Amino acid sequence: MSETFELTVEVREDKGKGASRRLRRLSDRIPAIIYGGDQPPQPLSIIRKDLEKALETEAFYSSILSLQLDGKTEKAILKDLQRHPSKDRVMHADFLRVSANVAIKISVPLHFINEDEAPGVKLEGGIVQYAITELEISCLPGDIPEYIEVDLGALNIGDNVHLTDIKMPAGVDSTALDMGEAQDLLVASVVAPRAVAAEDTETDEEAPAAGDVPTASDEQAADDADGGDDSED
């Protein structure tokens, strides 16, 4: 189970883009919203430095959060985060209320282990390629894992790991696999180094034998056989 983080938030009375810009510029706070459950959406604001400090911890993105609001505690998860397109600055945060007895969907990071011990890497000089680095799961809030481990220790060059190869924690399901085996996504693979792959390609592309090189007369014969006529009417 992932750890719990605590943030103090305030109700945000002013709404709209102008109000959000003033909030960020004058109060150094981040506009946010909390929604879900049996309550209406509630606009919020958070002290910028508090949110940015919490975001430095990977577990924050997949943990149950305790939002302190007007003396009450709201349990929620971070559902979405908007950043400035060029400055990588947080502009807005969305939180989803959670209930202990209601399953939720959330993305958790994948932690890859034993890459260096994989025969394809250690003995054959292969390279690990990661197709995805996080996975959307469905589970009860109390079962949210901080991360999911993916063991690459047995891979040779050309081997792959798919979703069905990952051992999910108890009570946790992959939302992709819930849609059927057709969604058995590639997670990671071990491939040959590019230099080696390029050499193999060059070896396969053998130069034609001298007798196989087309001559000018051969090309003319081919044109005649095709009935080609380059003259204009």
CSV table of C-alpha atoms in Angstrom, one decimal:
chain,number,residue,atom,x,y,z
A,1,MET,CA,0.0,0.0,0.0
A,2,SER,CA,1.3,3.5,-0.9
A,3,GLU,CA,1.9,6.1,1.8
A,4,THR,CA,-0.5,9.0,2.7
A,5,PHE,CA,0.4,12.6,2.0
A,6,GLU,CA,-1.3,15.6,3.6
A,7,LEU,CA,-2.0,19.0,1.9
A,8,THR,CA,-3.7,22.0,3.3
A,9,VAL,CA,-6.1,23.5,0.8
A,10,GLU,CA,-8.6,26.5,0.8
A,11,VAL,CA,-11.9,27.1,-0.9
A,12,ARG,CA,-11.5,29.2,-4.0
A,13,GLU,CA,-14.4,31.7,-4.4
A,14,ASP,CA,-13.3,33.5,-7.5
A,15,LYS,CA,-13.5,31.5,-10.7
A,16,GLY,CA,-12.4,32.0,-14.3
A,17,LYS,CA,-9.1,32.4,-16.1
A,18,GLY,CA,-8.5,35.9,-14.9
A,19,ALA,CA,-9.1,34.9,-11.2
A,20,SER,CA,-6.7,31.9,-11.7
A,21,ARG,CA,-4.0,34.1,-13.1
A,22,ARG,CA,-4.3,36.5,-10.2
A,23,LEU,CA,-4.2,33.7,-7.8
A,24,ARG,CA,-1.0,32.3,-9.2
A,25,ARG,CA,0.7,35.7,-9.6
A,26,LEU,CA,-0.4,37.6,-6.5
A,27,SER,CA,-0.9,34.8,-3.9
A,28,ASP,CA,1.6,32.3,-5.2
A,29,ARG,CA,-1.1,29.7,-5.0
A,30,ILE,CA,-2.2,27.0,-7.5
A,31,PRO,CA,-5.9,26.8,-8.5
A,32,ALA,CA,-7.3,23.3,-8.1
A,33,ILE,CA,-10.6,21.4,-8.0
A,34,ILE,CA,-11.9,18.3,-6.2
A,35,TYR,CA,-14.8,16.3,-7.5
A,36,GLY,CA,-16.4,12.8,-7.4
A,37,GLY,CA,-18.3,10.9,-4.8
A,38,ASP,CA,-21.8,12.2,-3.8
A,39,GLN,CA,-20.7,15.8,-3.5
A,40,PRO,CA,-20.5,18.6,-6.0
A,41,PRO,CA,-17.2,19.8,-7.4
A,42,GLN,CA,-15.4,22.3,-5.2
A,43,PRO,CA,-12.8,24.8,-6.5
A,44,LEU,CA,-9.7,24.9,-4.3
A,45,SER,CA,-6.3,26.6,-4.0
A,46,ILE,CA,-3.0,25.2,-2.8
A,47,ILE,CA,0.2,26.9,-1.7
A,48,ARG,CA,2.5,26.5,-4.7
A,49,LYS,CA,5.6,25.5,-2.7
A,50,ASP,CA,3.7,22.8,-0.8
A,51,LEU,CA,2.3,21.2,-4.0
A,52,GLU,CA,5.6,21.4,-5.8
A,53,LYS,CA,7.5,19.8,-2.9
A,54,ALA,CA,5.0,17.0,-2.8
A,55,LEU,CA,5.3,16.4,-6.5
A,56,GLU,CA,9.0,15.7,-6.1
A,57,THR,CA,8.1,12.4,-4.5
A,58,GLU,CA,7.1,9.7,-7.0
A,59,ALA,CA,4.7,8.1,-4.6
A,60,PHE,CA,2.6,11.3,-4.5
A,61,TYR,CA,1.1,10.5,-7.9
A,62,SER,CA,-0.3,7.1,-6.8
A,63,SER,CA,-1.1,7.7,-3.2
A,64,ILE,CA,-4.2,8.5,-1.2
A,65,LEU,CA,-4.0,12.2,-0.3
A,66,SER,CA,-5.4,13.8,2.8
A,67,LEU,CA,-6.7,17.3,1.9
A,68,GLN,CA,-7.2,19.5,4.9
A,69,LEU,CA,-10.1,21.8,4.1
A,70,ASP,CA,-11.9,24.0,6.7
A,71,GLY,CA,-11.0,21.6,9.5
A,72,LYS,CA,-12.2,18.5,7.6
A,73,THR,CA,-10.2,15.9,5.8
A,74,GLU,CA,-11.1,14.9,2.3
A,75,LYS,CA,-9.5,11.6,1.0
A,76,ALA,CA,-8.6,12.0,-2.7
A,77,ILE,CA,-6.1,11.1,-5.3
A,78,LEU,CA,-4.3,13.3,-7.8
A,79,LYS,CA,-6.3,12.8,-11.0
A,80,ASP,CA,-4.8,15.3,-13.4
A,81,LEU,CA,-2.1,18.0,-13.4
A,82,GLN,CA,-1.7,20.8,-15.9
A,83,ARG,CA,1.7,22.4,-16.4
A,84,HIS,CA,2.8,25.5,-18.4
A,85,PRO,CA,3.7,24.3,-21.9
A,86,SER,CA,7.2,25.8,-21.9
A,87,LYS,CA,8.2,26.5,-18.3
A,88,ASP,CA,7.1,23.2,-16.7
A,89,ARG,CA,5.3,25.1,-14.0
A,90,VAL,CA,2.2,23.7,-12.4
A,91,MET,CA,-0.9,25.6,-13.5
A,92,HIS,CA,-3.8,23.6,-12.1
A,93,ALA,CA,-4.5,20.3,-10.2
A,94,ASP,CA,-7.5,18.0,-10.3
A,95,PHE,CA,-8.3,15.7,-7.3
A,96,LEU,CA,-10.8,12.9,-7.2
A,97,ARG,CA,-12.6,12.0,-4.0
A,98,VAL,CA,-12.2,8.4,-3.0
A,99,SER,CA,-14.2,6.0,-0.8
A,100,ALA,CA,-12.7,3.0,1.0
A,101,ASN,CA,-15.3,0.7,-0.5
A,102,VAL,CA,-15.3,1.9,-4.1
A,103,ALA,CA,-12.7,0.8,-6.6
A,104,ILE,CA,-10.9,3.5,-8.6
A,105,LYS,CA,-8.7,3.7,-11.6
A,106,ILE,CA,-5.3,5.2,-11.2
A,107,SER,CA,-1.9,5.1,-13.0
A,108,VAL,CA,1.1,3.8,-11.0
A,109,PRO,CA,4.7,3.7,-12.1
A,110,LEU,CA,6.5,0.6,-13.2
A,111,HIS,CA,9.8,-0.2,-11.6
A,112,PHE,CA,12.1,-2.4,-13.7
A,113,ILE,CA,14.5,-4.7,-11.9
A,114,ASN,CA,17.4,-7.0,-12.8
A,115,GLU,CA,18.0,-5.3,-16.2
A,116,ASP,CA,21.8,-5.7,-15.8
A,117,GLU,CA,21.4,-9.4,-14.9
A,118,ALA,CA,19.4,-10.3,-18.0
A,119,PRO,CA,21.4,-12.7,-20.2
A,120,GLY,CA,20.6,-10.6,-23.3
A,121,VAL,CA,22.2,-7.6,-21.6
A,122,LYS,CA,24.9,-9.1,-19.5
A,123,LEU,CA,26.2,-11.7,-21.9
A,124,GLU,CA,25.0,-10.6,-25.3
A,125,GLY,CA,25.4,-6.8,-24.9
A,126,GLY,CA,21.7,-6.1,-25.7
A,127,ILE,CA,19.8,-3.0,-24.8
A,128,VAL,CA,16.5,-2.8,-22.8
A,129,GLN,CA,13.8,-0.8,-24.5
A,130,TYR,CA,10.8,0.3,-22.4
A,131,ALA,CA,7.4,0.6,-24.2
A,132,ILE,CA,5.6,1.9,-21.2
A,133,THR,CA,6.7,3.2,-17.8
A,134,GLU,CA,3.4,3.4,-16.0
A,135,LEU,CA,0.2,1.4,-15.9
A,136,GLU,CA,-3.4,2.2,-15.3
A,137,ILE,CA,-4.9,-0.2,-12.7
A,138,SER,CA,-8.2,-0.7,-10.9
A,139,CYS,CA,-8.4,-1.4,-7.2
A,140,LEU,CA,-9.8,-0.3,-3.9
A,141,PRO,CA,-8.0,2.8,-2.5
A,142,GLY,CA,-6.5,0.8,0.3
A,143,ASP,CA,-4.9,-1.6,-2.2
A,144,ILE,CA,-3.1,1.1,-4.3
A,145,PRO,CA,0.5,0.0,-4.7
A,146,GLU,CA,3.3,2.7,-4.7
A,147,TYR,CA,4.6,1.0,-7.9
A,148,ILE,CA,4.6,-2.4,-9.7
A,149,GLU,CA,7.8,-4.3,-10.2
A,150,VAL,CA,8.7,-5.8,-13.6
A,151,ASP,CA,11.5,-8.4,-13.5
A,152,LEU,CA,13.7,-8.4,-16.6
A,153,GLY,CA,16.3,-10.9,-15.2
A,154,ALA,CA,15.5,-13.8,-17.6
A,155,LEU,CA,15.3,-11.9,-20.9
A,156,ASN,CA,17.6,-12.8,-23.9
A,157,ILE,CA,17.9,-10.7,-27.0
A,158,GLY,CA,14.6,-10.7,-28.8
A,159,ASP,CA,12.6,-11.5,-25.7
A,160,ASN,CA,9.6,-9.3,-24.6
A,161,VAL,CA,7.6,-8.7,-21.5
A,162,HIS,CA,3.8,-8.1,-21.9
A,163,LEU,CA,1.2,-7.1,-19.4
A,164,THR,CA,0.2,-10.8,-18.9
A,165,ASP,CA,3.8,-11.5,-17.8
A,166,ILE,CA,3.5,-9.1,-14.8
A,167,LYS,CA,2.5,-10.4,-11.5
A,168,MET,CA,-0.1,-7.9,-10.1
A,169,PRO,CA,-0.4,-7.3,-6.4
A,170,ALA,CA,-3.4,-8.8,-4.6
A,171,GLY,CA,-6.6,-6.9,-5.3
A,172,VAL,CA,-5.1,-5.1,-8.3
A,173,ASP,CA,-6.2,-5.4,-11.9
A,174,SER,CA,-4.9,-3.9,-15.1
A,175,THR,CA,-7.6,-1.9,-16.8
A,176,ALA,CA,-6.2,-2.8,-20.2
A,177,LEU,CA,-6.4,-6.5,-19.6
A,178,ASP,CA,-10.0,-6.0,-18.4
A,179,MET,CA,-10.8,-5.2,-22.0
A,180,GLY,CA,-9.5,-8.6,-23.3
A,181,GLU,CA,-6.2,-10.3,-24.3
A,182,ALA,CA,-6.1,-8.0,-27.4
A,183,GLN,CA,-4.9,-5.3,-25.0
A,184,ASP,CA,-1.9,-7.4,-23.8
A,185,LEU,CA,0.4,-4.5,-24.3
A,186,LEU,CA,4.2,-4.7,-24.8
A,187,VAL,CA,6.0,-3.5,-21.7
A,188,ALA,CA,9.7,-3.9,-22.4
A,189,SER,CA,12.0,-5.9,-24.6
A,190,VAL,CA,15.8,-6.6,-25.1
A,191,VAL,CA,17.1,-5.7,-28.5
A,192,ALA,CA,20.5,-6.0,-30.1
A,193,PRO,CA,22.8,-2.9,-30.1
A,194,ARG,CA,22.2,-0.8,-33.2
A,195,ALA,CA,25.7,-1.2,-34.5
A,196,VAL,CA,25.4,-5.0,-34.5
A,197,ALA,CA,22.0,-4.8,-36.1
A,198,ALA,CA,23.3,-2.5,-38.8
A,199,GLU,CA,26.2,-4.9,-39.5
A,200,ASP,CA,23.8,-7.9,-39.8
A,201,THR,CA,21.7,-5.9,-42.3
A,202,GLU,CA,24.7,-5.1,-44.4
A,203,THR,CA,25.8,-8.7,-44.4
A,204,ASP,CA,22.4,-9.8,-45.6
A,205,GLU,CA,22.4,-7.3,-48.5
A,206,GLU,CA,25.1,-9.2,-50.6
A,207,ALA,CA,26.4,-7.5,-53.7
A,208,PRO,CA,25.1,-9.1,-56.9
A,209,ALA,CA,27.5,-11.4,-58.8
A,210,ALA,CA,29.2,-10.0,-61.9
A,211,GLY,CA,26.9,-11.9,-64.2
A,212,ASP,CA,23.8,-10.6,-62.4
A,213,VAL,CA,24.7,-6.9,-63.0
A,214,PRO,CA,22.3,-5.6,-65.8
A,215,THR,CA,24.1,-4.2,-68.9
A,216,ALA,CA,22.8,-1.5,-71.3
A,217,SER,CA,21.8,-4.2,-73.8
A,218,ASP,CA,19.9,-6.1,-71.1
A,219,GLU,CA,17.9,-3.0,-70.2
A,220,GLN,CA,17.1,-2.3,-73.9
A,221,ALA,CA,15.9,-5.9,-74.3
A,222,ALA,CA,13.7,-5.5,-71.2
A,223,ASP,CA,12.2,-2.3,-72.7
A,224,ASP,CA,11.5,-4.0,-76.0
A,225,ALA,CA,9.9,-7.0,-74.2
A,226,ASP,CA,7.6,-4.5,-72.4
A,227,GLY,CA,6.6,-3.0,-75.7
A,228,GLY,CA,7.7,0.4,-74.4
A,229,ASP,CA,7.5,3.4,-76.7
A,230,ASP,CA,8.9,6.7,-75.6
A,231,SER,CA,8.0,8.6,-78.8
A,232,GLU,CA,5.4,11.3,-78.6
A,233,ASP,CA,2.3,11.1,-80.7
